[in-house]
XYZ file of N, CA and C in Angstrom:
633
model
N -17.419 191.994 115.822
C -16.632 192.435 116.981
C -15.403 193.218 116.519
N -15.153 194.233 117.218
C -13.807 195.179 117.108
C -13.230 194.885 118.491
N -11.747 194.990 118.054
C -11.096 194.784 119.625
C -9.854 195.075 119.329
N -9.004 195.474 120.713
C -7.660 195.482 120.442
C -7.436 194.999 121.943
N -6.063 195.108 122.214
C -5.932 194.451 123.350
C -5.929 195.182 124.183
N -6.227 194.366 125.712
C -6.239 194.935 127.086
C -5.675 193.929 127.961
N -5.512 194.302 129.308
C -5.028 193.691 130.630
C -6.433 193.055 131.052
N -6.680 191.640 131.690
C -7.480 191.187 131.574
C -8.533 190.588 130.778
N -8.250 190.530 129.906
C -8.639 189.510 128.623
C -9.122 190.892 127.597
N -9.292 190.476 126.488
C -9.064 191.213 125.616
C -10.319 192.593 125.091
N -10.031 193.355 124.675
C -10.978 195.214 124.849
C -11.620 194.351 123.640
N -13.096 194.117 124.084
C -13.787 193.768 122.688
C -15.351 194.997 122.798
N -15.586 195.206 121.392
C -16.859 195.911 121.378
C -17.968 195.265 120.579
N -18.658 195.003 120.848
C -19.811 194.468 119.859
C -20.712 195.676 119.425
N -20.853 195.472 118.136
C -21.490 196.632 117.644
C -23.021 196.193 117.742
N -23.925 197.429 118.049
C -25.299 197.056 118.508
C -26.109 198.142 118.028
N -27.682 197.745 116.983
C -27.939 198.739 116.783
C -29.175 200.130 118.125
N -28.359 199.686 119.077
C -28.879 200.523 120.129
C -27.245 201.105 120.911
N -26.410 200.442 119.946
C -24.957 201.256 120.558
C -23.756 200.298 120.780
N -22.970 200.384 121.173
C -21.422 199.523 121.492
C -22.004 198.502 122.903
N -21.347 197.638 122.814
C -21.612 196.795 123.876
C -20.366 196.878 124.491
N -19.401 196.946 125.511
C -18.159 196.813 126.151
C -18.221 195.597 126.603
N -16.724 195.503 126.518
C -16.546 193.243 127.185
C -15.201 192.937 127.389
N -14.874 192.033 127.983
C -13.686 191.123 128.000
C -13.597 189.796 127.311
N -12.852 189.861 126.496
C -12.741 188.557 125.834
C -11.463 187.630 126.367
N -11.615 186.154 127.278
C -10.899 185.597 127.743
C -11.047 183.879 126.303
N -10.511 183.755 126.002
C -10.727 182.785 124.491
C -10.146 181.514 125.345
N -11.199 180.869 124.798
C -10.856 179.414 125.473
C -10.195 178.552 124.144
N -9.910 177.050 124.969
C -9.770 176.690 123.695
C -10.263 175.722 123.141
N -11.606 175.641 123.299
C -12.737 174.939 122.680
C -13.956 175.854 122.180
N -15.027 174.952 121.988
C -16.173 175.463 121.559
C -17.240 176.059 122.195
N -16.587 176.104 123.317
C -17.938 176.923 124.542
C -17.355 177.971 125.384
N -18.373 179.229 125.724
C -18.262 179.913 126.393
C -18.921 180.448 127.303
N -18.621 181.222 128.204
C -19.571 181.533 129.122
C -19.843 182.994 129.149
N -20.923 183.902 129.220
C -20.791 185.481 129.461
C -21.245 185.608 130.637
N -20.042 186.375 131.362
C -20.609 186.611 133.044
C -21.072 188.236 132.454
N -22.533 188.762 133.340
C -23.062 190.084 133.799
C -22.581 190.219 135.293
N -22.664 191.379 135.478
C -22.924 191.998 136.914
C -24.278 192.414 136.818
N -24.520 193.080 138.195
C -25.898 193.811 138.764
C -26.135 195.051 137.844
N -27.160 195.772 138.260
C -27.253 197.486 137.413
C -26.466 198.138 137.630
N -25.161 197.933 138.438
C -24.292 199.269 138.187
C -23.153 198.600 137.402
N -23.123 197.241 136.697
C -22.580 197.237 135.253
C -21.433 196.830 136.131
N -20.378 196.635 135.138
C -19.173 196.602 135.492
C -18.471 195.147 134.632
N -17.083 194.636 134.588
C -16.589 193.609 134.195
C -16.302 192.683 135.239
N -16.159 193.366 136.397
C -15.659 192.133 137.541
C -16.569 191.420 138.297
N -17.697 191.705 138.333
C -18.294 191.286 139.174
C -18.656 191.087 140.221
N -19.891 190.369 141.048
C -19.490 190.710 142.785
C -18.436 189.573 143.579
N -18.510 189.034 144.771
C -17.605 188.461 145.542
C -16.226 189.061 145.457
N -16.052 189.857 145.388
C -14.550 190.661 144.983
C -13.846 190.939 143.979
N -14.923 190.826 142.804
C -14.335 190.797 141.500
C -13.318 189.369 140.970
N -15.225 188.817 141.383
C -15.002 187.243 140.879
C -14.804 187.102 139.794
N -15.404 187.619 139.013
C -15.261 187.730 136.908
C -14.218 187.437 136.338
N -13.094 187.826 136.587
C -12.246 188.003 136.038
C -11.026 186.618 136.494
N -11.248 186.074 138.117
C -10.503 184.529 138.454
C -11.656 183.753 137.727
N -12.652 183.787 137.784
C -13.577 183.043 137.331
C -13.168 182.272 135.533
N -12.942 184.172 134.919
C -12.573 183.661 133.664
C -11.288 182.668 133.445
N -10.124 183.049 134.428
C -8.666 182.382 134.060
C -9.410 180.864 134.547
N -9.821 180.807 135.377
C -10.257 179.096 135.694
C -11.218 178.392 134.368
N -12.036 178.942 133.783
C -12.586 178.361 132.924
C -11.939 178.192 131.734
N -10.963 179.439 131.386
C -9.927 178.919 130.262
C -8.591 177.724 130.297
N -8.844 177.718 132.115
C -8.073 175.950 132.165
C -9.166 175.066 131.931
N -9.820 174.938 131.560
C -10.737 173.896 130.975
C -11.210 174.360 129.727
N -10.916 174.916 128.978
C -10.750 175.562 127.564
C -11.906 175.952 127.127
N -12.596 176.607 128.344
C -13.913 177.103 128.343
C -13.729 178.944 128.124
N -13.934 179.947 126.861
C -13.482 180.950 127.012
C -14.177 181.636 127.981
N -14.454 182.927 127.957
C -15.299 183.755 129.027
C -15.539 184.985 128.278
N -16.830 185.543 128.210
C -17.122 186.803 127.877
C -17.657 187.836 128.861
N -16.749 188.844 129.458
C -17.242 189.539 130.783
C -17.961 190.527 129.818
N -19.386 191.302 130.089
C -19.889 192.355 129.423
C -20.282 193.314 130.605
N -19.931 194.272 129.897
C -20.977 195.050 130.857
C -21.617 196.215 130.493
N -22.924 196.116 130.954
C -24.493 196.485 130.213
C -23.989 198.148 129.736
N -24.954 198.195 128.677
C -24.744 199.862 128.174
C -24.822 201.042 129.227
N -26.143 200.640 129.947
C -27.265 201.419 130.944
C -26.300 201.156 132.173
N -26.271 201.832 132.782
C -25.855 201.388 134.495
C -27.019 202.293 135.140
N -27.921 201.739 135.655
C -28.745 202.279 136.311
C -29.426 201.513 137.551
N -30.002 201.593 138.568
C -30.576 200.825 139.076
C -31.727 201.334 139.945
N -33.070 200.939 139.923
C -33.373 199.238 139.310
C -33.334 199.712 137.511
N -32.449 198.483 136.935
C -31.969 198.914 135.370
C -33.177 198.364 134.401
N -33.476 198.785 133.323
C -34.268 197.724 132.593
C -33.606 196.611 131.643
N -34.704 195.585 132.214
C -34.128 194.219 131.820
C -34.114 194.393 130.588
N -35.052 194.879 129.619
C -35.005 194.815 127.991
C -34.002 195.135 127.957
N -33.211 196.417 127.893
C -31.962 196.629 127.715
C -30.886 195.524 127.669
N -31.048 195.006 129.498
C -29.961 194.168 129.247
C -30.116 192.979 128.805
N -31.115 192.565 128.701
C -31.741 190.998 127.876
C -30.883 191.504 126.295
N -30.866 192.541 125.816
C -30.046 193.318 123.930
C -28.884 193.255 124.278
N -28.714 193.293 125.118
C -27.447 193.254 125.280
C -26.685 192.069 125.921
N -26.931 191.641 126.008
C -26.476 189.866 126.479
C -26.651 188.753 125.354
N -27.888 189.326 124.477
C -28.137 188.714 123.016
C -27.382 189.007 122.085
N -26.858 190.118 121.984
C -25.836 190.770 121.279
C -24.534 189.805 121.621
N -24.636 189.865 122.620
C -22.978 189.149 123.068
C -22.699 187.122 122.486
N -24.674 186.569 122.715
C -24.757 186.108 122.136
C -24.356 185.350 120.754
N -24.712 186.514 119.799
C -24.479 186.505 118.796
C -23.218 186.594 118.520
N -22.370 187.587 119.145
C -21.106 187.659 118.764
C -20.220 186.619 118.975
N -20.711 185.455 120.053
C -20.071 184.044 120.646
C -20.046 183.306 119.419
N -21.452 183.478 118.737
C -21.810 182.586 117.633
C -21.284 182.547 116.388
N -20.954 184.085 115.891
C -19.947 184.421 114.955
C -18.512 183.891 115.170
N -18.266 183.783 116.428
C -16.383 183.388 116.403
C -16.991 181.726 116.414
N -18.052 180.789 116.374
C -17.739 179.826 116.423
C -18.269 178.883 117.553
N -18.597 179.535 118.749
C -18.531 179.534 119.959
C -20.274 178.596 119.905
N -20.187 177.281 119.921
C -21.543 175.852 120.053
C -22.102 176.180 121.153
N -21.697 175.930 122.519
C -22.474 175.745 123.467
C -22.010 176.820 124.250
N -22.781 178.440 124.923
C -22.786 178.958 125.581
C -23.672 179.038 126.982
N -22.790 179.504 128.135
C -22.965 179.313 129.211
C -23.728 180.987 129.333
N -24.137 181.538 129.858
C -24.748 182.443 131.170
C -24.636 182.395 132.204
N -24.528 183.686 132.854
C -24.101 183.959 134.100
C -24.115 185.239 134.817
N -25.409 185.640 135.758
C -25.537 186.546 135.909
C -25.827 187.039 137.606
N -25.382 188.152 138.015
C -25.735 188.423 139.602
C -26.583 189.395 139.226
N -27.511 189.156 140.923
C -28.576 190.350 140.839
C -29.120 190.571 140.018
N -29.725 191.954 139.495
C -30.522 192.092 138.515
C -29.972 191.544 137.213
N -28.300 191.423 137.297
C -27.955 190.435 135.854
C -28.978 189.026 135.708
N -29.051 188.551 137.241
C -29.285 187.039 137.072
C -30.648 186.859 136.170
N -31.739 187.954 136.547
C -32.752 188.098 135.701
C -32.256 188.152 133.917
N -31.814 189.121 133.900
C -31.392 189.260 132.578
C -31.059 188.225 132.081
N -30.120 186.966 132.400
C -29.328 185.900 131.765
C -30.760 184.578 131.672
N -31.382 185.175 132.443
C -32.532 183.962 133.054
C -33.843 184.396 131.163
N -33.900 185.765 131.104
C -34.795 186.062 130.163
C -34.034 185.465 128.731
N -32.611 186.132 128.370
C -32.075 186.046 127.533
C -32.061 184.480 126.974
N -31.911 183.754 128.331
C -31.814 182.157 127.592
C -33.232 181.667 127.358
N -34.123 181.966 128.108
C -35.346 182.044 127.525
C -35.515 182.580 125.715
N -34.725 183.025 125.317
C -35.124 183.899 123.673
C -34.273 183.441 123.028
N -33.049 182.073 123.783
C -31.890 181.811 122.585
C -31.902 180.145 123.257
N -32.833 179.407 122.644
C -33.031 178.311 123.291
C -32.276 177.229 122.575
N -31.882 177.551 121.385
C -30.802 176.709 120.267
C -29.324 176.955 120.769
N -28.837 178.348 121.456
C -27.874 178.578 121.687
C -27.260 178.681 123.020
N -28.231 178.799 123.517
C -27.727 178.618 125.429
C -27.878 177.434 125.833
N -26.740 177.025 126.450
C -26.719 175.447 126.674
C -26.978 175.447 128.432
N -26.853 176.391 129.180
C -26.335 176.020 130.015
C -26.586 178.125 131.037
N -27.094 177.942 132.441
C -27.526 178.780 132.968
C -27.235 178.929 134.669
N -26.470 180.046 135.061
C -25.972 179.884 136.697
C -26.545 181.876 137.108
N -27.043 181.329 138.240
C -27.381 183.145 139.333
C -26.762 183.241 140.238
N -26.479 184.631 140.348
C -25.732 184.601 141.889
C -27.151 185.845 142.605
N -27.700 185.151 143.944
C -28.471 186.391 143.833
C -29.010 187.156 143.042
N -29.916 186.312 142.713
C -31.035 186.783 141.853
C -32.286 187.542 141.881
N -32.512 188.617 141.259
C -34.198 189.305 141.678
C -34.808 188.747 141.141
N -36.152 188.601 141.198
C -37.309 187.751 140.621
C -38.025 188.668 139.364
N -38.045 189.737 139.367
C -38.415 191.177 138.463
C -37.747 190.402 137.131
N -38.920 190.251 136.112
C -37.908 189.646 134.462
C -37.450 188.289 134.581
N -37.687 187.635 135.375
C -36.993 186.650 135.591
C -37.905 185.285 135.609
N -39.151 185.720 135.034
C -40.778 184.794 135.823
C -40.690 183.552 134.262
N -39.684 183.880 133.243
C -40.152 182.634 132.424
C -38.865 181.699 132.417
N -38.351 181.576 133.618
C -37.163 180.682 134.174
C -37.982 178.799 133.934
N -39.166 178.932 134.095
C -39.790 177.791 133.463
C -39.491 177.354 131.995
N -39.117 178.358 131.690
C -39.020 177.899 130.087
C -37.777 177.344 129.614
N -36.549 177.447 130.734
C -35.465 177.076 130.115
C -35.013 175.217 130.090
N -35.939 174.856 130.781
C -35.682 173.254 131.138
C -35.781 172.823 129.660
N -35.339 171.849 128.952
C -34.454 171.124 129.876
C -32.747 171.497 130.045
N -33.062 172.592 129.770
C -31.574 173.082 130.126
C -31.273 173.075 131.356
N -30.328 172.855 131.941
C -29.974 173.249 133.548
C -29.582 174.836 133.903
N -30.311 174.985 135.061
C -29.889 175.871 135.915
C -29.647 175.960 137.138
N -28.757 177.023 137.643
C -28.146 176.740 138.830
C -28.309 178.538 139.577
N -29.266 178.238 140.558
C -29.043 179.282 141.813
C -28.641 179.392 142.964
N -27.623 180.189 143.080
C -26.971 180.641 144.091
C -27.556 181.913 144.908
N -27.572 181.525 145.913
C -27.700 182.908 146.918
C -27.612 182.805 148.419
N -27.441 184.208 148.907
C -26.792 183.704 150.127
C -27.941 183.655 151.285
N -27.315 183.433 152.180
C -28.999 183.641 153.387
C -29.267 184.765 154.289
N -27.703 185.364 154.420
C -27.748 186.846 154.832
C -28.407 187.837 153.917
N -28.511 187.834 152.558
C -29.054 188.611 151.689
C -30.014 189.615 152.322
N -29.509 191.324 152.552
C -30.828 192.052 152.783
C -31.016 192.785 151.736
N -30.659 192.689 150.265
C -31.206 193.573 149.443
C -32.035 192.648 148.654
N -31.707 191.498 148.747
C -32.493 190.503 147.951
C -32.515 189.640 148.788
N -33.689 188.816 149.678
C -33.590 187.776 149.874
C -33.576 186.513 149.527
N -32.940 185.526 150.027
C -32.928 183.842 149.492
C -34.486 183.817 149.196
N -35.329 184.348 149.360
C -36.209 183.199 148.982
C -36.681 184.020 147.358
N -35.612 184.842 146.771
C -36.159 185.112 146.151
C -35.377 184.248 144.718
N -34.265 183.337 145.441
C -33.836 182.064 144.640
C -34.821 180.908 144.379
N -35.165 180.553 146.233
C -35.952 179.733 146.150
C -37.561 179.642 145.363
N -38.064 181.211 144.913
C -38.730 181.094 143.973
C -38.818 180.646 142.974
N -37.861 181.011 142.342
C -37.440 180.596 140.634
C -37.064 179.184 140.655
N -36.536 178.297 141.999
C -35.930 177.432 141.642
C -37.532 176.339 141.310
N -38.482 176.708 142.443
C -39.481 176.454 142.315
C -40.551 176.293 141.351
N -40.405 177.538 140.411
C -40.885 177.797 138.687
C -39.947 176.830 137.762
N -38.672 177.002 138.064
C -37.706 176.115 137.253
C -38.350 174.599 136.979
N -37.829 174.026 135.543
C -37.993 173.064 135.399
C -36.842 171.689 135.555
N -36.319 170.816 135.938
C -35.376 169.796 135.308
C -34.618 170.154 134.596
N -33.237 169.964 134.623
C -32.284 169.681 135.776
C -32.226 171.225 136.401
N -32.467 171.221 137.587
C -32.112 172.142 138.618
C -31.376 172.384 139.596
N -30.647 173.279 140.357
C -29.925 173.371 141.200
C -30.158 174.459 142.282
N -30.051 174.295 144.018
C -30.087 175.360 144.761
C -29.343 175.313 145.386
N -28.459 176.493 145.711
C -27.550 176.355 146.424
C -27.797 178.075 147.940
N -28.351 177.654 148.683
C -28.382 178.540 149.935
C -26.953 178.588 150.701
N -26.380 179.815 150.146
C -24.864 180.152 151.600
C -25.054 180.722 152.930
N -25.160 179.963 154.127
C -24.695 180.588 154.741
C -23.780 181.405 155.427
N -24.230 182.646 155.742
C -23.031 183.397 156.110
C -22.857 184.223 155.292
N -23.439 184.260 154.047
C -22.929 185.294 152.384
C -23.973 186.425 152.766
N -23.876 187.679 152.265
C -24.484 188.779 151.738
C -24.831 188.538 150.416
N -25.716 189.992 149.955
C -25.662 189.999 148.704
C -24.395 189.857 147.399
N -23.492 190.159 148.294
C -22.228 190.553 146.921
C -21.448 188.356 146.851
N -22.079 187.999 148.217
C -21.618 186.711 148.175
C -20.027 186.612 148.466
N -19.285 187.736 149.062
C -18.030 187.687 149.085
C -17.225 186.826 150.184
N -18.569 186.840 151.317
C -18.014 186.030 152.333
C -17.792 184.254 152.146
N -18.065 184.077 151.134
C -18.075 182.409 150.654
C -17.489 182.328 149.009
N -16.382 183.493 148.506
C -16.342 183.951 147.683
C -15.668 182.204 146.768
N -14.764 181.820 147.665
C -13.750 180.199 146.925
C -15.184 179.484 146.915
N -16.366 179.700 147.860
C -17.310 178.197 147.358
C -17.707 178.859 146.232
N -18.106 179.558 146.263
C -18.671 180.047 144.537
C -18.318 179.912 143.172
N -16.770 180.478 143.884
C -15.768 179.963 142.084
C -15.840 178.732 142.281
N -15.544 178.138 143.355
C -15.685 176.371 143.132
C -16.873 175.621 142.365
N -17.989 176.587 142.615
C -19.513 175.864 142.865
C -19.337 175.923 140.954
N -19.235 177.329 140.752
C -19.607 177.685 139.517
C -18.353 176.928 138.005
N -16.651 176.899 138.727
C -15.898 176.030 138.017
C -16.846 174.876 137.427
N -16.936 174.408 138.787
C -17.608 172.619 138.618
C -19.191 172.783 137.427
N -19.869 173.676 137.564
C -20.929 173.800 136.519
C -21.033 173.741 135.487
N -20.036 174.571 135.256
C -19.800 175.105 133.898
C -19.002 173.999 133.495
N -17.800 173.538 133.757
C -17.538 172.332 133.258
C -17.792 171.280 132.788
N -18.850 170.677 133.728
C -20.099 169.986 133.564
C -20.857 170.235 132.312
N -21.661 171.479 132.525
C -22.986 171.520 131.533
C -22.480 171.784 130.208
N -21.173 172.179 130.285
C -20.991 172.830 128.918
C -19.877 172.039 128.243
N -19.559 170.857 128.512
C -19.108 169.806 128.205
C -19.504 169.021 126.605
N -18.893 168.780 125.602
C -19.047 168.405 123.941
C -18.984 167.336 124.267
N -18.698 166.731 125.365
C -19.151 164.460 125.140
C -20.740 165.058 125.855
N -20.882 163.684 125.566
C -22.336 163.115 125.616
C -22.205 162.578 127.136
């Protein structure tokens, strides 16, 4: 990792041999972290109003750091390989500073991506949350048990519908989670405090060093 500083946690680049990865580095102060994605048009903040970034200051009060990335490609519909390299990359770079038990965390077409990626890093992902999720890349969500995962989505959804949570939750194995909002869209902004709430409490939880 190369970095210097920025506003909002820190200008990090991971070097990749398909190119630079861009990120925010929020450093916790323990051994776990979490990397939030966005959808295909990329970005660091994320949806519900540019949840990413309260998301991160709340998890570093529980000394959980945060890695915001965002994908090389901005395209949409984006390819998942891409961003599956690039979330592995970020991976890796958690693993180099030290970083035991990492979290995932992805909206929309991210959620696929975070869903494949922990599928391919099964020693290193402890722990897995969607916000509005597509089902596209996303079909070996069976494989991550017994890790936990947690889907979110809303019930207004017209670019993605809920049931395309309730699929995966369905493929999913033990321990699982569904969480249907009513009242949310796709971006989930209208229930934006249950979300950081939903997702605080998760991550705390799963990514927890006691037994």
């Amino acid at each position: 990792m190369s970095t210097d500083g920025a506003a909002g946690g820190e200008a990090v680049e991971i070097a990749s041999m398909l190119g630079p990865v861009h990120c925010r580095w929020h450093a916790g102060a323990g051994p776990s972290a979490v990397i939030m994605v966005g959808g295909g048009d990329g970005g660091f903040d994320g949806p519900a109003e540019a949840l990413y970034p309260t998301l991160a200051s709340d998890l570093n009060e529980l000394g959980i750091g945060a890695l915001r990335l965002d994908f090389r490609i901005h395209r949409f519909p984006g390819p998942i390989e891409d961003g599956v390299l690039d979330v592995c990359a970020g991976i890796e770079a958690l693993a180099r500073r030290g970083i035991e038990r990492i979290g995932l965390l992805g909206h929309s077409f991210g959620g696929a991506v975070v869903i494949e990626a922990a599928a391919r890093e099964p020693e290193r992902v402890t722990s897995v949350a969607t916000l509005a999720s597509q089902t596209a890349g996303a079909l070996r969500v069976g494989e991550l048990a017994p890790r936990p995962i947690l889907l979110v989505h809303g019930m207004d959804d017209t670019r993605l519908p809920a049931a395309c949570s309730e699929m995966l939750f369905e493929r999913a194995g033990e321990p699982r989670r569904l969480e249907l909002l009513e009242g949310a869209t796709h971006s989930l902004r209208q229930r934006r405090e249950d979300v950081r709430r939903m997702l605080v409490e998760w991550f705390g939880r799963t990514l927890r060093t006691s037994a």
